[in-house]
Coordinates of C-alpha atoms and ligand atoms in Angstrom, one line a residue:
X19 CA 50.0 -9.4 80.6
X20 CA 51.7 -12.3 81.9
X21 CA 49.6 -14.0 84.8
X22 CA 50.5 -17.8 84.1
X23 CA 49.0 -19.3 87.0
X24 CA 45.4 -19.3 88.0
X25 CA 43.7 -16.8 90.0
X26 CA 41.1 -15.5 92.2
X27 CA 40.2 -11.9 91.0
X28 CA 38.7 -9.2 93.7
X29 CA 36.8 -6.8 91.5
X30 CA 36.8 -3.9 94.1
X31 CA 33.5 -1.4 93.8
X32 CA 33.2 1.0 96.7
X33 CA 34.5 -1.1 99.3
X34 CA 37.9 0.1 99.1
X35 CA 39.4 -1.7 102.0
X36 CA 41.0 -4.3 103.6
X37 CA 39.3 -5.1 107.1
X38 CA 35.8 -6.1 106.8
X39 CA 35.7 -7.0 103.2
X40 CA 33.8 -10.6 102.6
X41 CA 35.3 -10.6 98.9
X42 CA 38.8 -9.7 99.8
X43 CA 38.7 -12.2 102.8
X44 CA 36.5 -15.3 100.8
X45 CA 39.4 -14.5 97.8
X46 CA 42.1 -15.4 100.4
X47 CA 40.4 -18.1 101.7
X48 CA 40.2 -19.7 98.0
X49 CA 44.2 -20.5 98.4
X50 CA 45.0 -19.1 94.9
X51 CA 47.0 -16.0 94.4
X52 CA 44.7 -13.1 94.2
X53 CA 44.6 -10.5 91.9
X54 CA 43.1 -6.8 92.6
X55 CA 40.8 -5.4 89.9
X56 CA 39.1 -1.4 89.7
X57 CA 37.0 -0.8 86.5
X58 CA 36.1 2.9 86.1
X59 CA 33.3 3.7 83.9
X60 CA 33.4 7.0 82.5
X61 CA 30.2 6.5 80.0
X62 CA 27.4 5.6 82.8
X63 CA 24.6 8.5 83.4
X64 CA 26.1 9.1 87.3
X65 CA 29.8 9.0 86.4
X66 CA 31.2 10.3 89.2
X67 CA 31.8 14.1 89.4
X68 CA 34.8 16.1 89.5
X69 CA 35.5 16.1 93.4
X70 CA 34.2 12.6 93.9
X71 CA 37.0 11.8 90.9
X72 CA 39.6 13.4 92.8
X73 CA 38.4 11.5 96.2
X74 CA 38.2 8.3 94.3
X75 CA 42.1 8.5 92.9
X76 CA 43.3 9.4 96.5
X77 CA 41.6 6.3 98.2
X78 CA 42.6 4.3 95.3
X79 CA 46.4 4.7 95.5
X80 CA 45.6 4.1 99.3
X81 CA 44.5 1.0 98.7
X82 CA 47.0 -0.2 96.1
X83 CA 49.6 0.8 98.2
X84 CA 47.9 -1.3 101.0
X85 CA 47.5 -4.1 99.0
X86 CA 50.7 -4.2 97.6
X87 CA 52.2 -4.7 101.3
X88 CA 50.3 -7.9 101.6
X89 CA 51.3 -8.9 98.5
X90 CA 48.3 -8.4 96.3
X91 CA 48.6 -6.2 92.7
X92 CA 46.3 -4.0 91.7
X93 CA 45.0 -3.3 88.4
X94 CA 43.0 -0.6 86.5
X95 CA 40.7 -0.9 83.9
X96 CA 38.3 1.9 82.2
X97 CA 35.4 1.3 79.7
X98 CA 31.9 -0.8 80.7
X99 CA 32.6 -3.4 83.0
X100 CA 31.1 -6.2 80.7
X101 CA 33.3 -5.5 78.1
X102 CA 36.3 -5.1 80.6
X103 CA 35.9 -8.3 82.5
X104 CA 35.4 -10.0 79.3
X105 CA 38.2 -9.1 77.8
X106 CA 40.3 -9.6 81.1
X107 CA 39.6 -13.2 81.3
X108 CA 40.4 -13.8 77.9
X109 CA 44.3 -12.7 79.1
X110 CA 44.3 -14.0 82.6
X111 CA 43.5 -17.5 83.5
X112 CA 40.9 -16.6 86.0
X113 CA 39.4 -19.5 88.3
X114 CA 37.3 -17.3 90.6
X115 CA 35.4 -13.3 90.8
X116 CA 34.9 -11.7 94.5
X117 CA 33.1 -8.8 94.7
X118 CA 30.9 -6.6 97.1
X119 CA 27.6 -5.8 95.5
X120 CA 26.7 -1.6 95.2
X121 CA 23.8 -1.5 96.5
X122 CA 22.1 0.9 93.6
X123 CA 19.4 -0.6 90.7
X124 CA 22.0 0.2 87.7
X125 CA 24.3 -1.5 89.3
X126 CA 22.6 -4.4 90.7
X127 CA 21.4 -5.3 86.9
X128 CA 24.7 -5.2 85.6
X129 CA 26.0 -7.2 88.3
X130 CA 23.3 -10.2 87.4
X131 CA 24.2 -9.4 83.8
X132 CA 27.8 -9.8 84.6
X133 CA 27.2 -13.2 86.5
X134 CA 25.8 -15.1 83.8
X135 CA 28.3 -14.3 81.3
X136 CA 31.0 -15.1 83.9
X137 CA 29.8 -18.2 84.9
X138 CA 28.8 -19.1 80.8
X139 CA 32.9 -19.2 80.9
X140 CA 33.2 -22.0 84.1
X141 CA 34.0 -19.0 86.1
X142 CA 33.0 -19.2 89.8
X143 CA 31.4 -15.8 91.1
X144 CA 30.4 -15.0 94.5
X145 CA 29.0 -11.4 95.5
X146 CA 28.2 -10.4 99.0
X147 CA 26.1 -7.5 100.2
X148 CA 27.6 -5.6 102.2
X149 CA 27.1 -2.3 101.0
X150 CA 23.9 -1.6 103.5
X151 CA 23.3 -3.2 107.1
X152 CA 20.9 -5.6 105.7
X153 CA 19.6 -6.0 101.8
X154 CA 16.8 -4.2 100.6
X155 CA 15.4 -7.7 99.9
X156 CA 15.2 -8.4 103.2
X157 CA 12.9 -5.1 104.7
X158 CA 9.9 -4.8 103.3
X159 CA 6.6 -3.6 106.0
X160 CA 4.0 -6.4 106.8
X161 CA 1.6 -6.0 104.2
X162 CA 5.0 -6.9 101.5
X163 CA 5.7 -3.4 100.7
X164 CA 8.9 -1.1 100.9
X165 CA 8.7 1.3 103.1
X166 CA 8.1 4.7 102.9
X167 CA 8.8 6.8 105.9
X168 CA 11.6 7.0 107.5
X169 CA 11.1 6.5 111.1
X170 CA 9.2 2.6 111.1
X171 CA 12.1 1.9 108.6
X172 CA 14.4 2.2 110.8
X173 CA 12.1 1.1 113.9
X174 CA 12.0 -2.1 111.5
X175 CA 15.5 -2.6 110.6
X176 CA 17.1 -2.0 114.3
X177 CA 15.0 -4.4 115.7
X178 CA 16.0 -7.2 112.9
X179 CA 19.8 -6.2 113.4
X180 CA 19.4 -7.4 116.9
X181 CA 19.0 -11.0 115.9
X182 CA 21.5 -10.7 112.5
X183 CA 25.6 -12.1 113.6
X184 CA 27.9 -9.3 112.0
X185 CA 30.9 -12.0 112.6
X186 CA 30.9 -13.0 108.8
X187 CA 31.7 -8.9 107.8
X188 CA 33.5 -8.0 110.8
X189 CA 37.1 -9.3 109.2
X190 CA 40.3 -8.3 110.6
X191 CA 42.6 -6.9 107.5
X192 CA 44.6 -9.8 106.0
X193 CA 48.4 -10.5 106.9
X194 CA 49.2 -12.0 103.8
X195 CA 48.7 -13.2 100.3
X196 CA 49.8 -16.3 98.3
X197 CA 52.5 -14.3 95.9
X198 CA 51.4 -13.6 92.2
X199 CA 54.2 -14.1 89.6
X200 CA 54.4 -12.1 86.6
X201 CA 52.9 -9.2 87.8
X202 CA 53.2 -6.3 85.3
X203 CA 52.5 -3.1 87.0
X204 CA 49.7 -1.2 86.0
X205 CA 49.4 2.8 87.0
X206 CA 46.0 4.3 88.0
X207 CA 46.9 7.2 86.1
X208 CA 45.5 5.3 83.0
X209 CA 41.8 5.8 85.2
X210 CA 42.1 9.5 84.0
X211 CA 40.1 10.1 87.1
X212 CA 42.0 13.9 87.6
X213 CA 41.2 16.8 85.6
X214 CA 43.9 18.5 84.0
X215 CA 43.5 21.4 85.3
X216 CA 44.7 21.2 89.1
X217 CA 41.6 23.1 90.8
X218 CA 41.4 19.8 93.1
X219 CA 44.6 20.5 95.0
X220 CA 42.8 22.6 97.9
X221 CA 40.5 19.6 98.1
X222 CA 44.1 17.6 99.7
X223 CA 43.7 20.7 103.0
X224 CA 40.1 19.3 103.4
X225 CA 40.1 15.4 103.4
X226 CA 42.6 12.9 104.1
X227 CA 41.3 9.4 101.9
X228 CA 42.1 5.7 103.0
X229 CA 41.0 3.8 104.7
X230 CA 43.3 4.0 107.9
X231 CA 42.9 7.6 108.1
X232 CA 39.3 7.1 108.6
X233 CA 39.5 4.2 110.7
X234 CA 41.1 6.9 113.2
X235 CA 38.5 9.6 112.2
X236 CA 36.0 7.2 113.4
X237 CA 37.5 6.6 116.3
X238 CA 38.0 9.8 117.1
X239 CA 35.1 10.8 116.4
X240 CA 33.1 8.1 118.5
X241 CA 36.0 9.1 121.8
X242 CA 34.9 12.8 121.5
X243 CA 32.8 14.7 119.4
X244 CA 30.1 11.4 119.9
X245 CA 29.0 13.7 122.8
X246 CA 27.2 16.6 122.4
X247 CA 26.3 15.1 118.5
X248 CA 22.6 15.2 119.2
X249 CA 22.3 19.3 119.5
X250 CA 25.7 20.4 118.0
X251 CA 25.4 18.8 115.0
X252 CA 23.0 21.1 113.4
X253 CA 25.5 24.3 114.1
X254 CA 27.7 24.5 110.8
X255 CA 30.0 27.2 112.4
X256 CA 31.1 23.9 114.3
X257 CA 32.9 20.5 113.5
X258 CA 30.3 18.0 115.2
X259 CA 29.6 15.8 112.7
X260 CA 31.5 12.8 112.0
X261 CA 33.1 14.2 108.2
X262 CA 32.6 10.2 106.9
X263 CA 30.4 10.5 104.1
X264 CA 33.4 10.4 101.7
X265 CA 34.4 7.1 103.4
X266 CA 31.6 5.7 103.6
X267 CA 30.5 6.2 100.2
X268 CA 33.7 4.7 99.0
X269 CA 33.3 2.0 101.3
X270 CA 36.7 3.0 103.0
X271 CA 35.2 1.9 106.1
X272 CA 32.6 -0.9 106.5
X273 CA 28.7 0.8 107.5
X274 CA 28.9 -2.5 109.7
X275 CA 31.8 -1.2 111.4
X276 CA 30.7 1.5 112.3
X277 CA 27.1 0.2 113.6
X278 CA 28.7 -2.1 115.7
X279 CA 31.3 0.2 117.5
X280 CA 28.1 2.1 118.4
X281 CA 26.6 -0.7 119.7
X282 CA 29.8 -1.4 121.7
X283 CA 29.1 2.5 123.1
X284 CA 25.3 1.8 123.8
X285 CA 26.2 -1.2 125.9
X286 CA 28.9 0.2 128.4
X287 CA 27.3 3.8 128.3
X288 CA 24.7 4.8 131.2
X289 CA 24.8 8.3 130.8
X290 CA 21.2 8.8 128.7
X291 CA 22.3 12.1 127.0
X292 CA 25.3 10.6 125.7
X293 CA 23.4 7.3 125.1
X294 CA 21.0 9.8 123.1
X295 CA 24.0 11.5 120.7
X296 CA 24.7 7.9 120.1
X297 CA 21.6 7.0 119.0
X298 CA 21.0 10.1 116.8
X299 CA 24.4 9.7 115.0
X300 CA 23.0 6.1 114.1
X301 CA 19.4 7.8 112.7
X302 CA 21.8 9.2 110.3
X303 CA 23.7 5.9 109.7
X304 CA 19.6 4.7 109.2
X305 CA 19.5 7.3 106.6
X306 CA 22.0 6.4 104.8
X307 CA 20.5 2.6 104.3
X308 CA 17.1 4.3 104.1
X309 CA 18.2 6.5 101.0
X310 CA 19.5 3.1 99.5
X311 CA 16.3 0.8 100.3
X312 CA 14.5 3.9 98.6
X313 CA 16.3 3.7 95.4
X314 CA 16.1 0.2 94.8
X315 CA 12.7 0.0 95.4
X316 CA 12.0 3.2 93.0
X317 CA 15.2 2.7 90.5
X318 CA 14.3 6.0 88.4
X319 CA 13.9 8.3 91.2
X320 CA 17.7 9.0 90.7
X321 CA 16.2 11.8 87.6
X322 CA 12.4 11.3 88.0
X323 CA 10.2 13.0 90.9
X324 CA 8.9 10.1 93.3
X325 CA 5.9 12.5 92.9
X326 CA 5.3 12.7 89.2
X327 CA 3.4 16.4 89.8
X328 CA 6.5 17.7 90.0
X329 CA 8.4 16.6 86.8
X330 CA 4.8 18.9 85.1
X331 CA 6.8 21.6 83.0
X332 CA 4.4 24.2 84.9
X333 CA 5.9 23.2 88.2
X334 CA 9.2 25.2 87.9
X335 CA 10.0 28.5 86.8
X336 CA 11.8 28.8 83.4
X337 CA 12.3 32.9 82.9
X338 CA 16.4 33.4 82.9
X339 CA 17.3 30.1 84.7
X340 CA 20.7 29.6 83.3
X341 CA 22.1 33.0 84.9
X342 CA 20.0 32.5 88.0
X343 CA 21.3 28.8 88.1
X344 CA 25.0 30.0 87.7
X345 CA 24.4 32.6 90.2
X346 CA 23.4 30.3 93.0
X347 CA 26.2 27.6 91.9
X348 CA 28.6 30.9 92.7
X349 CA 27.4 31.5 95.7
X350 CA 26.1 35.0 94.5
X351 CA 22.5 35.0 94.7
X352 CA 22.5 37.7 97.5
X353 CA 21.3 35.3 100.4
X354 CA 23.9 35.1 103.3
X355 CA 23.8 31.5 104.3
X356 CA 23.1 30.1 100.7
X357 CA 25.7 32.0 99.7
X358 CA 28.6 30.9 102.3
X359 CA 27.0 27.6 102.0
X360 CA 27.8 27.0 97.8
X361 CA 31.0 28.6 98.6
X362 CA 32.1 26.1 101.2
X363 CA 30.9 23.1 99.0
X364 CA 32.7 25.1 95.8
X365 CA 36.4 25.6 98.0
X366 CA 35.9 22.5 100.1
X367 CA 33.8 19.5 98.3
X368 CA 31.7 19.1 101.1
X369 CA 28.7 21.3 102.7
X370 CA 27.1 21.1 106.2
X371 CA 23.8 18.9 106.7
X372 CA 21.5 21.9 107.6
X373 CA 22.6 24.9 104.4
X374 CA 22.3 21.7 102.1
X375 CA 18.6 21.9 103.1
X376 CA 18.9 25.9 103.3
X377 CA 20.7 25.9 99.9
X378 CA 17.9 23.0 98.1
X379 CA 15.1 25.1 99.4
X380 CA 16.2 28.2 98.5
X381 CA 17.0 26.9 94.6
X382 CA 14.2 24.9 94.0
X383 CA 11.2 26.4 96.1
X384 CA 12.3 30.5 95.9
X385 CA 13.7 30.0 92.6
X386 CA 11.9 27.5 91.2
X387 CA 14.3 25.8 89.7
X388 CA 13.8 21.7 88.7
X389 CA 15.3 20.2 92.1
X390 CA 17.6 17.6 89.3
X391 CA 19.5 20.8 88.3
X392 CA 20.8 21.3 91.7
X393 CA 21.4 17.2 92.3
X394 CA 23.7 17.5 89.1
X395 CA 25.6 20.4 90.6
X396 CA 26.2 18.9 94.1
X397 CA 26.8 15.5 92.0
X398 CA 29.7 17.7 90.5
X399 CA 30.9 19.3 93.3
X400 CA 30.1 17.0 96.3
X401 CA 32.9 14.9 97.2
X402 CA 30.9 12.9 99.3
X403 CA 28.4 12.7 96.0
X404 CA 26.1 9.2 96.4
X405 CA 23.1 8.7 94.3
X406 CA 21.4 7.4 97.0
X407 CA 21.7 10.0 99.8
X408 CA 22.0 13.0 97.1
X409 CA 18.3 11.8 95.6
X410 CA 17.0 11.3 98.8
X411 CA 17.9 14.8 100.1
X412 CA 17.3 16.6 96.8
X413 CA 13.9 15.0 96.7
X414 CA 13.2 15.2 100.3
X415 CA 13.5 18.9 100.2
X416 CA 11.8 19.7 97.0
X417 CA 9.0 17.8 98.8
X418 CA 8.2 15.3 95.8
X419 CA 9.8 12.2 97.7
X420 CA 9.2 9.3 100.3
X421 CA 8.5 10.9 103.9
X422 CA 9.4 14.1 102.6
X423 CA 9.2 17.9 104.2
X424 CA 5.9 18.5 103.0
X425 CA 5.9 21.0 99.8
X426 CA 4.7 23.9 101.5
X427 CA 7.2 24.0 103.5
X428 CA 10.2 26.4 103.0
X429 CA 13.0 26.8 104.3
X430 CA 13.7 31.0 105.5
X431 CA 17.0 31.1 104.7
X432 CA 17.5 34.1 107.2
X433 CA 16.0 32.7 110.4
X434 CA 17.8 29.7 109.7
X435 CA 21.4 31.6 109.7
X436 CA 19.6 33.1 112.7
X437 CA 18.7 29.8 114.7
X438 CA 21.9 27.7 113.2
X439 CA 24.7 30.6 113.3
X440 CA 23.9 32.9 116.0
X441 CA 27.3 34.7 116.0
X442 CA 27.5 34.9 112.4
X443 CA 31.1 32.7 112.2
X444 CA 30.4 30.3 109.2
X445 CA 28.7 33.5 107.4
X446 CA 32.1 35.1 108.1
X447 CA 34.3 32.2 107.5
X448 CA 33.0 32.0 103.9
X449 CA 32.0 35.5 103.1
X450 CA 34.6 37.3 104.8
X451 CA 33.8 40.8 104.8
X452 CA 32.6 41.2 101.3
X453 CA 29.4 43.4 100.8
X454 CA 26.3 41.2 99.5
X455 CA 25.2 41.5 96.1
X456 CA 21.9 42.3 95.6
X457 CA 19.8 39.9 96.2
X458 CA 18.0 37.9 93.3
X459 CA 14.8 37.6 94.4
X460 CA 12.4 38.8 97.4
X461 CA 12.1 36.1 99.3
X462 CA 8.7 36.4 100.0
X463 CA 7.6 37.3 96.9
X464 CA 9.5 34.1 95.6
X465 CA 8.1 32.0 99.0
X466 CA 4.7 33.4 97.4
X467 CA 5.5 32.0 93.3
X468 CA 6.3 28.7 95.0
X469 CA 3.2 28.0 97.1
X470 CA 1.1 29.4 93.6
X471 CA 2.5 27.1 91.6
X472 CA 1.8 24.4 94.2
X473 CA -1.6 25.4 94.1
X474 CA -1.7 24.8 90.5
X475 CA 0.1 21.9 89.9
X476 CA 0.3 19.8 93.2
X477 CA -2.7 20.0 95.2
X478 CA -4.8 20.1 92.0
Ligands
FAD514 C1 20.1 18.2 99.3 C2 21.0 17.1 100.1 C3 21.9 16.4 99.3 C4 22.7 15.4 100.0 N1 23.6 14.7 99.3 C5 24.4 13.8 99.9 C6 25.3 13.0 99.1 O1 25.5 13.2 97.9 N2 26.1 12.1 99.8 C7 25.9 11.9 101.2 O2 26.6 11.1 101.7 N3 25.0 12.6 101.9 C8 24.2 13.5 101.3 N4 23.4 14.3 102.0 C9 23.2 13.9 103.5 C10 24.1 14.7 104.5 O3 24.0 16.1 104.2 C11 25.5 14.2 104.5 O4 25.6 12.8 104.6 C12 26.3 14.8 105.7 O5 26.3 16.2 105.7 C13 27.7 14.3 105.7 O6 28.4 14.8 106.8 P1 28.9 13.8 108.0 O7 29.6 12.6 107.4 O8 29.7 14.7 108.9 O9 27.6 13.4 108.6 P2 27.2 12.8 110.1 O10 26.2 13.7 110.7 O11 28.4 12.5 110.9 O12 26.4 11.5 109.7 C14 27.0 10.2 109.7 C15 26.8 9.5 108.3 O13 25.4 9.3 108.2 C16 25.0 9.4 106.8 N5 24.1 10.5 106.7 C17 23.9 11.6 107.5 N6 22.9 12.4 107.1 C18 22.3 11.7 106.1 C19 21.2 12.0 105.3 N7 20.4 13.1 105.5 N8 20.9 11.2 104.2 C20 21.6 10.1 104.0 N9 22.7 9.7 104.8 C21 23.1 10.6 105.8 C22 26.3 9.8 106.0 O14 26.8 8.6 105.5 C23 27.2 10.4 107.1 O15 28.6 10.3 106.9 C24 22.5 15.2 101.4 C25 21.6 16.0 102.1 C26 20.8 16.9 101.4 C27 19.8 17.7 102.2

């Protein structure tokens, strides 16, 4: 390998940037020559999908290439991070480990396992949280407890933020590192991360990975389409939404960042509707950390129903699922907006907030099909895919999950399309003029199986 001197290693997670990183910056600030580090582990139960794969290899060239210009070499490693790091500091004389925690239970294990046996070896580690605005370990409701619903979460957490100083993760991007010598290239094409096939190409027309690309979405994004977010951003015809979830996920920008550039807003704007879209776009930035807080606190909920009623065999229809299954995945279950709405995710690797919900109901409640079927097909196809936010919606909407819709509850997929695409243009955008096939189910005779088996197997 060839690294003679000693050096401080940045094992990068999904924080794949240079401003705002406390690893990156603490590395630096060790005075060694630092060394970049990405471990992809293709053997873990949420590997990540095909789109998110494609995603990950965009931003990851991004940030080599940004790294490189401050003089810091990247390398890439695949197998189980244990192993990986073990073996690595058996070939390079490694003084100290950086990294930004994920905030996800799998990961957090790993990382404690991962610890020990560094710092058996006289290796110094240091991890920072930064993942979430504050660490799960940190929010808990008076009586000790996580919480549950949504809205005092957040109640809870924005009120702690306003005494917490960001200025230890708010980090302009470094100038410059101490040089590394005998630096053997290593080529992320070894990460496999890319099919073979190259169906991901039209994914290139659709996002644009980095992290100073979406440094500007951001901005743009909190210059114009901030207003109006509040109402707009349930339309899907439109583009009102922010489009970050890819960035955020991969940590191309900081979820500290962006809280405190809307706090920046909040204090200079006096206009209450604007001050409103502001404060709705950060609910969904509360989300977010509320999906992780969730997870930790219930660490199987990523393939188990928070409610365990629903994981009951009974619970979900099992007649012909595959080809009903492949049908929805298609877009070809005969259902306008669920329809456009799996195409878009299939041609695009992303889908709009409100036909996620439209598209979950629709599979799990009129099909009756076990909501992890559909998490494991947007976990494919998403490339915004996070096991956080994807459990958290999946279970939300199947209505076995913290503060969820309640179960009988469901969705029409028509009034929605209705309400949410008067004119019909994303219905027209994604299914062109193309007759409908015939539809799968009745609606209301599926609407009817669902609240049955609720009956049965929920409220019993
Ligand atoms: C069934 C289902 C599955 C979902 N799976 C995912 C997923 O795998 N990854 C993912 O990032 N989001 C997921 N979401 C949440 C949401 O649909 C997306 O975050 C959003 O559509 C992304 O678009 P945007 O960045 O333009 O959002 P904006 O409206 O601009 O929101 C800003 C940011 O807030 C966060 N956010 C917004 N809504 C939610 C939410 N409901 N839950 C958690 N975080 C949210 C995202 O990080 C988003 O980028 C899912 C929702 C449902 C109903």
């Amino acid at each position: 390998m060839g690294f003679s001197a000693s050096v401080s290693l940045v094992w990068f997670h999904r924080d794949l940037r240079l401003q705002d990183n406390p690893a990156l910056a603490n590395a630096l600030a060790s005075g060694a020559p630092v060394i970049a580090l990405y471990i992809h582990d293709p053997m873990t139960q949420w590997a990540p999908g095909g789109a998110s794969r494609w995603y990950l290899h965009q931003s990851l060239l991004s940030l080599q290439n940004d790294l490189s210009a401050i003089g810091i070499p990247m390398i890439f490693r695949s197998g189980e991070p244990y192993e990986v790091l073990g073996e690595l500091i058996r070939q390079i004389n490694v003084n100290y480990v950086y990294w930004n925690q994920v905030i996800e239970p799998d990961r957090m294990v790993l990382d404690q396992r991962i610890n020990s046996m560094l710092q058996g070896e006289g290796i110094a580690v240091e991890n920072f949280p930064d993942d979430t605005l504050l660490p799960p370990s940190q929010v808990c409701k008076a009586d000790g407890t996580p919480f549950k619903v949504f809205t005092p979460f957040w109640r809870h957490v924005q009120r702690q933020l306003q005494t917490v100083d960001f200025s230890q993760r708010l980090i302009g991007a470094p100038a410059s590192a101490k040089a590394v010598i005998d630096y053997d290239p290593n080529s992320i094409e070894k990460l496999r991360l890319l099919d073979a096939n190259p169906w991901h190409e039209k994914l290139h027309n659709h996002w644009q990975p980095g992290e100073n690309a979406n440094l500007n979405r951001l901005s743009g994004f909190l210059t114009k389409r901030i207003n109006g977010y509040g109402h707009n951003r349930d339309f899907p015809a439109q583009e009102a939404t922010s489009g970050l979830s890819a960035a955020l996920h991969f940590g191309e920008i900081s979820v500290v960042r962006v809280y405190d550039l809307c706090q920046n807003l909040l204090n200079h704007e006096t206009n209450p509707v604007t001050r409103n879209d502001i404060h709705r776009f950060l609910a969904e930035i509360g989300w977010r950390e509320f999906a992780r807080h969730v997870l930790v606190a219930n660490p199987q909920t990523h393939s188990l129903s928070m409610n365990p009623k629903f994981d009951h065999p009974g619970m979900w229809e099992s007649d012909a699922q595959d080809s009903i299954l492949h049908s929805w995945q298609r877009g070809q279950t005969g259902v306008a907006l669920v329809d456009a709405g799996m195409r878009e995710l299939w041609e695009t690797g992303r889908m709009h907030n409100r036909v996620r919900m439209v598209v979950a109901s629709y599979l799990t409640k009129n099909l009756g099909i076990h909501w992890l079927k559909g998490a494991r097909w947007f976990w494919e196809t998403l490339v915004d895919a996070d096991l956080a936010s994807n459990t958290l919606g999946w279970q939300w909407v199947a209505g076995c999950g913290v503060g969820a819709a309640p179960y009988y509850r469901i969705f029409n997929p028509e009034l929605q399309a209705k309400k949410f695409d008067p004119r019909g243009e994303y219905l027209r955008r994604w299914l062109g003029d193309e007759l409908a096939p015939p539809s799968l189910i009745d609606l209301k005779a599926g609407r009817e199986r669902a609240l049955e088996r609720y009956n049965q197997f929920i409220r019993a």
